[in-house]
Tab-separated table of C-alpha atoms in Angstrom:
chain	number	residue	atom	x	y	z
A	1	MET	CA	1.728	-10.582	-28.087
A	2	HIS	CA	0.807	-11.784	-24.595
A	3	ARG	CA	1.165	-9.007	-21.990
A	4	ILE	CA	2.497	-9.940	-18.526
A	5	LEU	CA	2.297	-7.270	-15.815
A	6	VAL	CA	4.277	-7.606	-12.559
A	7	VAL	CA	3.054	-5.355	-9.732
A	8	GLY	CA	6.025	-4.797	-7.404
A	9	GLY	CA	9.756	-5.172	-7.955
A	10	GLY	CA	10.735	-6.538	-4.550
A	11	TYR	CA	12.065	-10.032	-3.863
A	12	ALA	CA	9.282	-12.069	-5.432
A	13	GLY	CA	8.606	-9.603	-8.248
A	14	PHE	CA	12.254	-9.195	-9.214
A	15	TYR	CA	12.952	-12.943	-9.278
A	16	ALA	CA	9.725	-13.635	-11.164
A	17	ALA	CA	10.568	-11.033	-13.825
A	18	TRP	CA	14.218	-12.148	-13.975
A	19	GLY	CA	13.128	-15.753	-14.457
A	20	LEU	CA	10.567	-14.818	-17.098
A	21	GLU	CA	13.207	-12.967	-19.105
A	22	LYS	CA	15.365	-16.090	-19.126
A	23	ARG	CA	12.541	-18.465	-20.061
A	24	LEU	CA	10.333	-16.574	-22.483
A	25	ARG	CA	11.086	-17.037	-26.160
A	26	PRO	CA	11.638	-13.916	-28.284
A	27	GLY	CA	8.231	-12.496	-29.210
A	28	GLU	CA	6.376	-14.858	-26.849
A	29	ALA	CA	5.310	-12.208	-24.338
A	30	GLU	CA	5.749	-8.570	-23.390
A	31	LEU	CA	6.884	-8.044	-19.786
A	32	THR	CA	6.176	-4.923	-17.680
A	33	VAL	CA	7.248	-4.291	-14.064
A	34	VAL	CA	5.663	-1.477	-12.034
A	35	ASP	CA	7.358	-0.231	-8.855
A	36	PRO	CA	7.859	3.236	-7.333
A	37	ARG	CA	11.523	2.420	-6.634
A	38	PRO	CA	14.003	1.713	-9.439
A	39	TYR	CA	15.627	-1.116	-7.487
A	40	MET	CA	15.021	-4.279	-5.489
A	41	THR	CA	16.145	-3.982	-1.863
A	42	TYR	CA	18.075	-6.965	-0.524
A	43	GLN	CA	16.589	-6.600	2.955
A	44	PRO	CA	18.886	-9.042	4.845
A	45	PHE	CA	21.680	-6.511	4.232
A	46	LEU	CA	19.809	-3.576	5.825
A	47	PRO	CA	21.131	-4.226	9.368
A	48	GLU	CA	24.680	-4.131	7.998
A	49	VAL	CA	23.896	-0.980	6.020
A	50	THR	CA	22.687	0.489	9.324
A	51	ALA	CA	25.998	-0.454	10.931
A	52	GLY	CA	28.112	0.772	8.013
A	53	SER	CA	29.393	-2.720	7.150
A	54	ILE	CA	27.867	-2.551	3.651
A	55	GLU	CA	27.507	0.404	1.314
A	56	ALA	CA	23.875	1.410	0.880
A	57	ARG	CA	23.899	1.080	-2.918
A	58	HIS	CA	25.219	-2.479	-2.654
A	59	ALA	CA	22.009	-3.562	-0.871
A	60	ALA	CA	19.969	-2.341	-3.843
A	61	VAL	CA	19.743	-4.215	-7.153
A	62	SER	CA	18.886	-2.016	-10.146
A	63	LEU	CA	15.786	-3.167	-12.000
A	64	ARG	CA	16.824	-1.536	-15.268
A	65	ARG	CA	20.308	-2.991	-15.208
A	66	HIS	CA	19.195	-6.574	-14.608
A	67	LEU	CA	15.754	-6.676	-16.280
A	68	ARG	CA	16.858	-5.698	-19.747
A	69	ARG	CA	13.935	-7.180	-21.682
A	70	ALA	CA	11.240	-5.761	-19.415
A	71	ARG	CA	9.565	-2.375	-19.518
A	72	ILE	CA	10.115	-0.691	-16.133
A	73	VAL	CA	7.369	1.722	-15.067
A	74	ALA	CA	8.263	4.038	-12.175
A	75	GLY	CA	5.051	4.460	-10.221
A	76	SER	CA	2.689	2.995	-7.646
A	77	VAL	CA	-0.259	0.796	-8.565
A	78	THR	CA	-3.264	2.331	-6.806
A	79	ARG	CA	-5.979	-0.017	-8.097
A	80	ILE	CA	-6.214	-3.476	-9.648
A	81	ASP	CA	-9.332	-4.159	-11.732
A	82	HIS	CA	-8.826	-7.755	-12.762
A	83	ALA	CA	-12.317	-8.057	-14.236
A	84	GLN	CA	-11.261	-5.489	-16.850
A	85	ARG	CA	-7.616	-6.672	-16.937
A	86	ARG	CA	-6.124	-3.301	-16.054
A	87	VAL	CA	-4.368	-1.445	-13.247
A	88	THR	CA	-4.193	2.231	-12.347
A	89	VAL	CA	-0.675	3.644	-11.955
A	90	ARG	CA	0.260	6.827	-10.109
A	91	PRO	CA	3.678	8.140	-11.236
A	92	ALA	CA	5.812	10.501	-9.154
A	93	ASP	CA	4.917	13.301	-11.571
A	94	GLY	CA	1.951	13.774	-13.849
A	95	PRO	CA	-1.540	12.297	-13.876
A	96	GLU	CA	-2.524	8.714	-13.179
A	97	PHE	CA	-2.810	6.345	-16.127
A	98	GLU	CA	-3.951	2.791	-16.816
A	99	LEU	CA	-2.050	-0.257	-17.999
A	100	GLU	CA	-3.772	-3.256	-19.544
A	101	TYR	CA	-2.547	-6.841	-19.311
A	102	ASP	CA	-3.322	-10.441	-20.153
A	103	GLU	CA	-1.478	-12.065	-17.228
A	104	LEU	CA	-1.155	-10.429	-13.788
A	105	VAL	CA	1.541	-11.086	-11.173
A	106	VAL	CA	0.938	-9.409	-7.791
A	107	THR	CA	4.105	-9.142	-5.690
A	108	ALA	CA	3.520	-5.717	-4.168
A	109	GLY	CA	5.125	-6.606	-0.847
A	110	ALA	CA	4.140	-5.695	2.682
A	111	VAL	CA	4.377	-2.310	4.374
A	112	THR	CA	5.388	-1.465	7.938
A	113	ARG	CA	2.489	-2.041	10.307
A	114	LYS	CA	1.611	1.122	12.183
A	115	VAL	CA	-0.255	1.365	15.469
A	116	PRO	CA	-1.769	4.513	16.996
A	117	VAL	CA	0.970	5.169	19.553
A	118	PRO	CA	1.297	8.916	20.260
A	119	GLY	CA	4.488	10.352	18.779
A	120	ILE	CA	5.465	7.353	16.632
A	121	ALA	CA	4.412	8.912	13.323
A	122	GLU	CA	6.452	12.038	14.137
A	123	GLN	CA	9.526	10.454	15.755
A	124	ALA	CA	10.136	6.902	14.523
A	125	ILE	CA	12.018	5.525	11.522
A	126	GLY	CA	11.129	2.198	9.895
A	127	MET	CA	13.669	-0.312	8.581
A	128	LYS	CA	12.300	-1.795	5.351
A	129	HIS	CA	14.175	0.358	2.825
A	130	VAL	CA	17.753	1.394	2.135
A	131	GLU	CA	16.959	5.054	2.769
A	132	GLU	CA	15.727	4.210	6.270
A	133	ALA	CA	18.821	2.160	7.108
A	134	VAL	CA	21.095	5.008	5.987
A	135	ALA	CA	19.069	7.534	7.982
A	136	ILE	CA	19.348	5.406	11.136
A	137	ARG	CA	23.118	5.163	10.767
A	138	ASP	CA	23.545	8.876	10.059
A	139	LYS	CA	21.297	9.799	12.985
A	140	LEU	CA	23.435	7.756	15.387
A	141	LEU	CA	26.711	9.180	14.062
A	142	THR	CA	25.331	12.732	14.232
A	143	ALA	CA	24.151	12.106	17.793
A	144	PHE	CA	27.690	11.064	18.794
A	145	ASP	CA	29.121	14.241	17.277
A	146	ARG	CA	26.593	16.430	19.066
A	147	ALA	CA	26.883	14.627	22.399
A	148	SER	CA	30.684	14.802	22.407
A	149	ALA	CA	30.507	18.624	22.568
A	150	LEU	CA	28.061	18.710	25.481
A	151	GLU	CA	28.479	18.456	29.233
A	152	PRO	CA	26.737	15.511	30.933
A	153	GLY	CA	23.032	16.191	31.300
A	154	PRO	CA	19.553	15.394	29.904
A	155	VAL	CA	20.301	16.506	26.338
A	156	ARG	CA	23.487	14.458	26.124
A	157	SER	CA	21.727	11.420	27.649
A	158	LYS	CA	18.908	11.652	25.106
A	159	LEU	CA	21.372	11.829	22.205
A	160	LEU	CA	23.051	8.623	23.378
A	161	THR	CA	19.802	6.680	23.861
A	162	VAL	CA	18.483	4.382	21.124
A	163	THR	CA	15.135	2.537	21.144
A	164	PHE	CA	14.036	-0.282	18.837
A	165	VAL	CA	10.427	-1.453	18.945
A	166	GLY	CA	9.882	-5.002	17.692
A	167	GLY	CA	11.790	-8.206	18.480
A	168	GLY	CA	11.535	-10.018	15.174
A	169	PHE	CA	14.528	-10.685	12.931
A	170	SER	CA	14.562	-7.210	11.420
A	171	GLY	CA	14.433	-5.476	14.789
A	172	VAL	CA	16.922	-7.721	16.590
A	173	GLU	CA	19.482	-7.698	13.777
A	174	GLY	CA	19.217	-3.933	13.317
A	175	PHE	CA	19.425	-3.361	17.070
A	176	ALA	CA	22.440	-5.644	17.541
A	177	GLU	CA	24.314	-4.232	14.543
A	178	LEU	CA	23.733	-0.637	15.666
A	179	LEU	CA	24.870	-1.547	19.178
A	180	SER	CA	28.025	-3.026	17.647
A	181	LEU	CA	28.620	0.195	15.694
A	182	ALA	CA	28.033	2.407	18.747
A	183	THR	CA	30.441	0.350	20.852
A	184	ALA	CA	33.089	0.529	18.128
A	185	LEU	CA	32.660	4.311	17.884
A	186	LEU	CA	33.767	4.833	21.482
A	187	LYS	CA	37.464	4.565	20.600
A	188	ASN	CA	37.000	7.567	18.283
A	189	TYR	CA	35.059	9.552	20.883
A	190	PRO	CA	37.126	9.692	24.094
A	191	GLU	CA	34.638	12.251	25.439
A	192	ILE	CA	31.937	9.523	25.659
A	193	SER	CA	32.078	6.580	28.048
A	194	ARG	CA	30.536	3.142	27.556
A	195	ASP	CA	28.210	3.661	30.523
A	196	GLU	CA	26.559	6.618	28.755
A	197	LEU	CA	25.227	4.466	25.911
A	198	SER	CA	21.631	3.375	26.502
A	199	PHE	CA	20.142	0.873	24.031
A	200	HIS	CA	16.578	-0.383	24.531
A	201	LEU	CA	14.815	-3.212	22.668
A	202	VAL	CA	11.055	-3.299	23.332
A	203	GLU	CA	9.029	-6.430	22.535
A	204	ALA	CA	5.355	-6.980	23.364
A	205	GLN	CA	5.719	-10.769	23.567
A	206	GLY	CA	7.604	-12.792	26.151
A	207	ARG	CA	10.470	-13.639	23.786
A	208	ILE	CA	12.315	-12.358	20.734
A	209	LEU	CA	13.105	-14.009	17.391
A	210	PRO	CA	9.964	-16.164	16.983
A	211	GLU	CA	11.668	-17.990	14.079
A	212	VAL	CA	13.974	-19.812	16.531
A	213	THR	CA	13.080	-21.947	19.546
A	214	ASP	CA	12.975	-20.707	23.140
A	215	GLU	CA	16.509	-21.487	24.290
A	216	PRO	CA	18.337	-19.868	21.328
A	217	GLY	CA	16.034	-16.842	21.703
A	218	ALA	CA	16.912	-16.614	25.397
A	219	TRP	CA	20.615	-16.863	24.500
A	220	VAL	CA	20.277	-13.836	22.215
A	221	VAL	CA	18.662	-11.855	25.046
A	222	ARG	CA	21.505	-12.776	27.428
A	223	SER	CA	24.086	-11.918	24.783
A	224	LEU	CA	22.589	-8.470	24.196
A	225	GLU	CA	22.305	-7.757	27.924
A	226	GLU	CA	25.938	-8.767	28.482
A	227	ARG	CA	26.827	-6.102	25.901
A	228	GLY	CA	24.974	-3.486	27.934
A	229	ALA	CA	21.596	-3.485	26.171
A	230	HIS	CA	18.221	-3.315	27.900
A	231	VAL	CA	15.735	-5.890	26.561
A	232	HIS	CA	12.132	-5.194	27.627
A	233	LEU	CA	9.963	-8.308	27.137
A	234	ASN	CA	6.194	-8.402	27.642
A	235	THR	CA	6.350	-4.632	27.210
A	236	GLN	CA	4.496	-2.220	24.952
A	237	LEU	CA	5.365	1.294	23.873
A	238	ARG	CA	2.683	3.670	25.189
A	239	SER	CA	4.018	7.006	23.934
A	240	ALA	CA	6.982	8.566	22.133
A	241	VAL	CA	5.913	12.215	21.987
A	242	ASP	CA	8.943	14.470	21.372
A	243	GLY	CA	11.191	11.455	21.868
A	244	HIS	CA	9.991	10.849	25.437
A	245	VAL	CA	9.479	7.084	25.604
A	246	VAL	CA	6.846	5.718	27.969
A	247	LEU	CA	6.617	1.925	28.386
A	248	SER	CA	3.737	-0.171	29.688
A	249	THR	CA	5.929	-1.163	32.642
A	250	GLY	CA	5.966	2.468	33.800
A	251	GLU	CA	9.567	3.090	32.760
A	252	GLU	CA	10.235	6.415	31.020
A	253	PHE	CA	13.281	7.881	29.261
A	254	ASP	CA	14.192	10.280	26.438
A	255	SER	CA	15.472	8.754	23.198
A	256	GLU	CA	16.958	10.614	20.214
A	257	LEU	CA	16.598	7.626	17.866
A	258	ILE	CA	13.451	5.461	17.758
A	259	VAL	CA	13.206	2.638	15.200
A	260	TRP	CA	9.883	0.886	14.552
A	261	THR	CA	10.095	-2.740	13.334
A	262	ALA	CA	6.928	-4.130	14.962
A	263	GLY	CA	5.480	-6.211	12.164
A	264	ASN	CA	4.119	-5.913	8.643
A	265	ALA	CA	0.758	-5.119	7.089
A	266	ALA	CA	-0.680	-5.916	3.675
A	267	ASN	CA	0.036	-3.432	0.921
A	268	PRO	CA	-2.882	-0.957	0.664
A	269	VAL	CA	-3.569	-1.773	-2.989
A	270	VAL	CA	-4.028	-5.445	-2.066
A	271	HIS	CA	-5.893	-4.770	1.141
A	272	ASN	CA	-8.290	-2.106	-0.117
A	273	HIS	CA	-8.159	-1.500	-3.869
A	274	THR	CA	-8.615	-4.696	-5.818
A	275	ASP	CA	-11.367	-7.080	-6.871
A	276	LEU	CA	-9.102	-10.090	-6.303
A	277	PRO	CA	-10.106	-12.448	-3.437
A	278	ARG	CA	-8.488	-11.868	-0.026
A	279	ASP	CA	-8.516	-13.579	3.340
A	280	ALA	CA	-9.408	-12.099	6.741
A	281	ARG	CA	-5.917	-10.558	7.065
A	282	GLY	CA	-6.236	-8.733	3.755
A	283	LEU	CA	-3.801	-11.085	1.971
A	284	LEU	CA	-4.491	-12.492	-1.474
A	285	LEU	CA	-6.001	-15.959	-1.424
A	286	THR	CA	-3.374	-17.999	-3.248
A	287	ARG	CA	-3.180	-21.633	-4.278
A	288	ALA	CA	-0.137	-23.832	-3.792
A	289	ASP	CA	0.744	-23.388	-7.483
A	290	LEU	CA	0.770	-19.582	-6.855
A	291	ARG	CA	-2.375	-18.899	-8.846
A	292	ILE	CA	-4.743	-16.523	-7.048
A	293	GLY	CA	-7.973	-18.114	-5.821
A	294	THR	CA	-8.930	-21.319	-4.048
A	295	GLU	CA	-8.306	-24.921	-5.014
A	296	ASP	CA	-11.870	-25.149	-6.329
A	297	GLU	CA	-12.044	-21.674	-7.884
A	298	PRO	CA	-8.793	-20.334	-9.325
A	299	VAL	CA	-8.843	-16.809	-10.725
A	300	PRO	CA	-7.855	-17.017	-14.414
A	301	HIS	CA	-4.614	-15.275	-15.425
A	302	ALA	CA	-3.781	-13.991	-11.900
A	303	TRP	CA	-0.762	-14.994	-9.813
A	304	ALA	CA	0.726	-13.893	-6.486
A	305	ALA	CA	3.726	-14.489	-4.242
A	306	GLY	CA	5.636	-12.943	-1.368
A	307	ASP	CA	4.429	-11.096	1.705
A	308	ASP	CA	0.993	-10.181	0.288
A	309	ALA	CA	0.077	-13.735	-0.682
A	310	ALA	CA	-1.478	-16.341	1.629
A	311	VAL	CA	0.344	-19.334	0.105
A	312	PRO	CA	-0.388	-22.780	1.607
A	313	ASP	CA	2.672	-24.243	3.338
A	314	LEU	CA	2.717	-27.812	2.047
A	315	ALA	CA	5.923	-28.526	3.999
A	316	SER	CA	4.294	-27.727	7.338
A	317	PRO	CA	2.805	-30.504	9.501
A	318	VAL	CA	0.128	-28.032	10.657
A	319	PRO	CA	-3.079	-28.327	8.572
A	320	GLY	CA	-4.033	-25.061	6.888
A	321	ALA	CA	-0.678	-23.387	7.575
A	322	HIS	CA	0.604	-20.655	5.263
A	323	THR	CA	4.171	-19.756	4.382
A	324	VAL	CA	5.672	-17.105	6.652
A	325	PRO	CA	6.647	-13.743	5.105
A	326	ASN	CA	10.428	-14.037	4.792
A	327	ALA	CA	13.132	-13.849	2.152
A	328	GLN	CA	13.518	-17.624	1.799
A	329	HIS	CA	9.937	-18.006	0.611
A	330	ALA	CA	9.737	-14.785	-1.439
A	331	VAL	CA	12.814	-15.641	-3.520
A	332	ARG	CA	11.777	-19.229	-4.161
A	333	GLN	CA	8.167	-18.314	-4.868
A	334	GLY	CA	9.353	-15.692	-7.356
A	335	LYS	CA	11.479	-18.250	-9.187
A	336	LEU	CA	8.632	-20.777	-9.263
A	337	LEU	CA	6.240	-18.069	-10.490
A	338	ALA	CA	8.378	-17.572	-13.572
A	339	ARG	CA	8.432	-21.291	-14.327
A	340	ASN	CA	4.695	-21.739	-13.704
A	341	ILE	CA	3.639	-18.774	-15.838
A	342	VAL	CA	5.710	-20.065	-18.756
A	343	LYS	CA	4.196	-23.538	-18.279
A	344	ALA	CA	0.688	-22.076	-18.294
A	345	LEU	CA	1.400	-20.064	-21.451
A	346	ARG	CA	2.542	-23.249	-23.155
A	347	GLY	CA	-0.417	-25.334	-22.005
A	348	ARG	CA	1.308	-27.287	-19.251
A	349	GLU	CA	0.303	-27.771	-15.615
A	350	PRO	CA	1.976	-25.465	-13.055
A	351	LYS	CA	3.961	-26.990	-10.190
A	352	GLN	CA	2.997	-26.603	-6.535
A	353	TYR	CA	5.227	-24.644	-4.177
A	354	VAL	CA	6.918	-26.773	-1.507
A	355	HIS	CA	9.899	-25.505	0.452
A	356	HIS	CA	11.435	-27.016	3.570
A	357	SER	CA	13.087	-24.349	5.696
A	358	LEU	CA	16.872	-24.071	5.538
A	359	GLY	CA	16.874	-22.816	9.122
A	360	ALA	CA	17.101	-19.363	10.651
A	361	ILE	CA	20.244	-17.251	10.762
A	362	ALA	CA	20.869	-13.774	12.164
A	363	THR	CA	23.769	-11.377	12.528
A	364	LEU	CA	24.200	-9.770	15.950
A	365	GLY	CA	27.128	-7.482	15.196
A	366	ILE	CA	30.709	-7.994	14.020
A	367	GLY	CA	31.796	-11.539	14.903
A	368	LYS	CA	28.481	-12.445	16.538
A	369	GLY	CA	25.549	-14.411	15.151
A	370	ILE	CA	23.111	-17.277	15.646
A	371	PHE	CA	21.978	-20.117	13.384
A	372	GLN	CA	19.378	-22.801	14.014
A	373	TYR	CA	18.311	-25.715	11.859
A	374	ARG	CA	15.900	-27.973	13.719
A	375	SER	CA	17.809	-29.027	16.865
A	376	ILE	CA	21.184	-27.769	15.608
A	377	VAL	CA	22.153	-24.400	17.095
A	378	ILE	CA	25.369	-22.524	16.289
A	379	THR	CA	26.296	-19.233	17.935
A	380	GLY	CA	29.137	-16.710	17.853
A	381	LEU	CA	31.775	-16.227	15.166
A	382	LEU	CA	30.956	-19.346	13.129
A	383	ALA	CA	27.283	-18.381	12.860
A	384	TRP	CA	28.294	-14.856	11.836
A	385	LEU	CA	30.562	-16.218	9.091
A	386	MET	CA	27.759	-18.533	7.935
A	387	HIS	CA	25.410	-15.524	7.768
A	388	ARG	CA	27.825	-13.575	5.590
A	389	GLY	CA	28.578	-16.562	3.382
A	390	TYR	CA	24.924	-17.418	2.830
A	391	HIS	CA	23.840	-13.898	1.956
A	392	VAL	CA	26.736	-13.059	-0.331
A	393	LEU	CA	25.778	-16.172	-2.290
A	394	ALA	CA	22.074	-15.296	-2.172
A	395	VAL	CA	22.256	-11.658	-3.300
A	396	PRO	CA	21.510	-11.613	-7.048
A	397	SER	CA	24.197	-11.030	-9.674
A	398	TRP	CA	27.965	-11.496	-9.519
A	399	GLU	CA	28.386	-7.744	-9.743
A	400	ARG	CA	26.656	-7.280	-6.368
A	401	LYS	CA	28.486	-10.203	-4.783
A	402	VAL	CA	31.871	-8.751	-5.733
A	403	ARG	CA	30.963	-5.256	-4.502
A	404	VAL	CA	29.782	-6.549	-1.120
A	405	LEU	CA	32.865	-8.755	-0.689
A	406	ALA	CA	35.128	-5.822	-1.551
A	407	VAL	CA	33.563	-3.651	1.170
A	408	TRP	CA	33.814	-6.450	3.736
A	409	LEU	CA	37.500	-7.009	2.924
A	410	THR	CA	38.210	-3.275	3.102
A	411	ALA	CA	36.515	-3.060	6.505
A	412	LEU	CA	38.569	-6.034	7.711
A	413	PHE	CA	41.778	-4.044	7.281
A	414	PHE	CA	40.639	-0.450	7.827
A	415	GLY	CA	37.467	-0.725	9.912
A	416	ARG	CA	34.058	0.797	9.196
A	417	ASP	CA	33.627	4.274	7.780
A	418	ILE	CA	32.205	6.514	10.511
A	419	VAL	CA	31.341	9.635	8.506
A	420	SER	CA	27.744	10.837	8.814
A	421	LEU	CA	26.162	12.222	5.659
A	422	ALA	CA	22.924	13.319	7.310
A	423	SER	CA	23.323	16.696	5.612
A	424	VAL	CA	22.455	15.106	2.247
A	425	GLN	CA	18.833	15.101	3.423
A	426	HIS	CA	18.981	18.917	3.173
A	427	PRO	CA	21.502	19.520	0.373
A	428	ARG	CA	20.659	23.199	-0.165
A	429	ASP	CA	21.168	24.338	3.447
A	430	ALA	CA	24.834	25.264	3.029
A	431	PHE	CA	24.155	27.103	-0.222
A	432	VAL	CA	21.180	29.038	1.164
A	433	SER	CA	22.786	29.954	4.489
A	434	GLY	CA	26.125	30.971	2.997
A	435	GLY	CA	27.878	29.450	5.988
A	436	GLU	CA	25.741	31.219	8.595
A	437	LEU	CA	24.485	29.139	11.512
A	438	PRO	CA	20.706	28.717	11.759
A	439	ALA	CA	19.120	31.384	13.948
A	440	GLU	CA	18.409	28.956	16.767
A	441	LEU	CA	22.137	28.131	17.046
A	442	ARG	CA	23.606	31.638	16.945
A	443	VAL	CA	25.474	32.510	20.116
A	444	GLU	CA	24.308	36.118	20.195
A	445	ASP	CA	20.707	34.911	20.342
A	446	VAL	CA	21.237	32.860	23.486
A	447	VAL	CA	24.192	34.565	25.265
A	448	ASP	CA	24.686	38.209	26.204
A	449	PRO	CA	27.791	39.194	24.144
A	450	ILE	CA	28.773	41.895	26.697
A	451	GLY	CA	28.136	40.066	29.911
């Protein structure tokens, strides 16, 4: 039986495997998906998970529940040896092992791009995974609780200061949604005033949201500033040691929460540990039909899609352009991958990938959004409703659609849940301490009990 191996269960990998299950005849091929996480993250929902508008589990689609004919291997691929038709897998526990295949699909996805800024590795949180979105939300809610018990001063100011680095869609949506949550929290925290909130968005370029044109991008900046945010354009983060933010403009402030969304980098296995051809950026050289290789020299039995694949953009008027790494392309490339692999197995010619953009749409908090399709720009409530409508239709499976809609309807009548569950990151603390405060918080250690 033909063995198909999918490396990565993100957008492109999930849709490719899902499509293969639907199209392969019984006994035609054996399908295996390797991913360290047991779910596909629907990343457009992460800003709303951050703001508490969507339950974290509803932004994750279980691989085992929806890929019922595939073998799911929980582990990370650390090396691809296509010459020998095998990959090396590192599981969470136990020794590494090898998997052999006849047909390879590489959809490993990108990772957060890191730069050597002092303090970032120790202080910042990314926003590519559900766990990160939940941690950001819990950190903000915990900061409100802590700040409400303090007198005005440096510690309280730091707790109420939030910094996002990166002005792309992920950063702007996450920033705007968290600002919306923080503003809504004020009615539950009479001890905190609106003027005490300090939200900073730092972008190295002269504009945000490169997917839209200049004027809509400028409108988003004005909208955020009218809501009290500080947008720092043409600005770089120089240091974040111990939460002390230093900007290239010379401005300095302390920030309890720092979120890093400044771009993506190729997955290490694609960039460093494979014999497959790559371009100067470390992305897999990919043909328009999603086979790895060049037009003149395709690599037999190797396919790629998504953020790690340099796929020619046949819909672009710019010669030599490649598709941008976003959800629109990853989903559609994954679906086409499934069709093309089945065609190749049955001796037919694969189809080339061509997709004309449906436009760009972003949520900017409850009731606020922006949509652009060519010269058509829609802002405000209508764009926000369009964002919700599009993504509830796009998230895979009716089960997930119904769950997301149910949470949205509940929030419409009762508002967002504002309980922080940050303590789940240390579930044994209460058991171990037996209710005792940590030593650093005990009153007798910092105050003279007699005096």
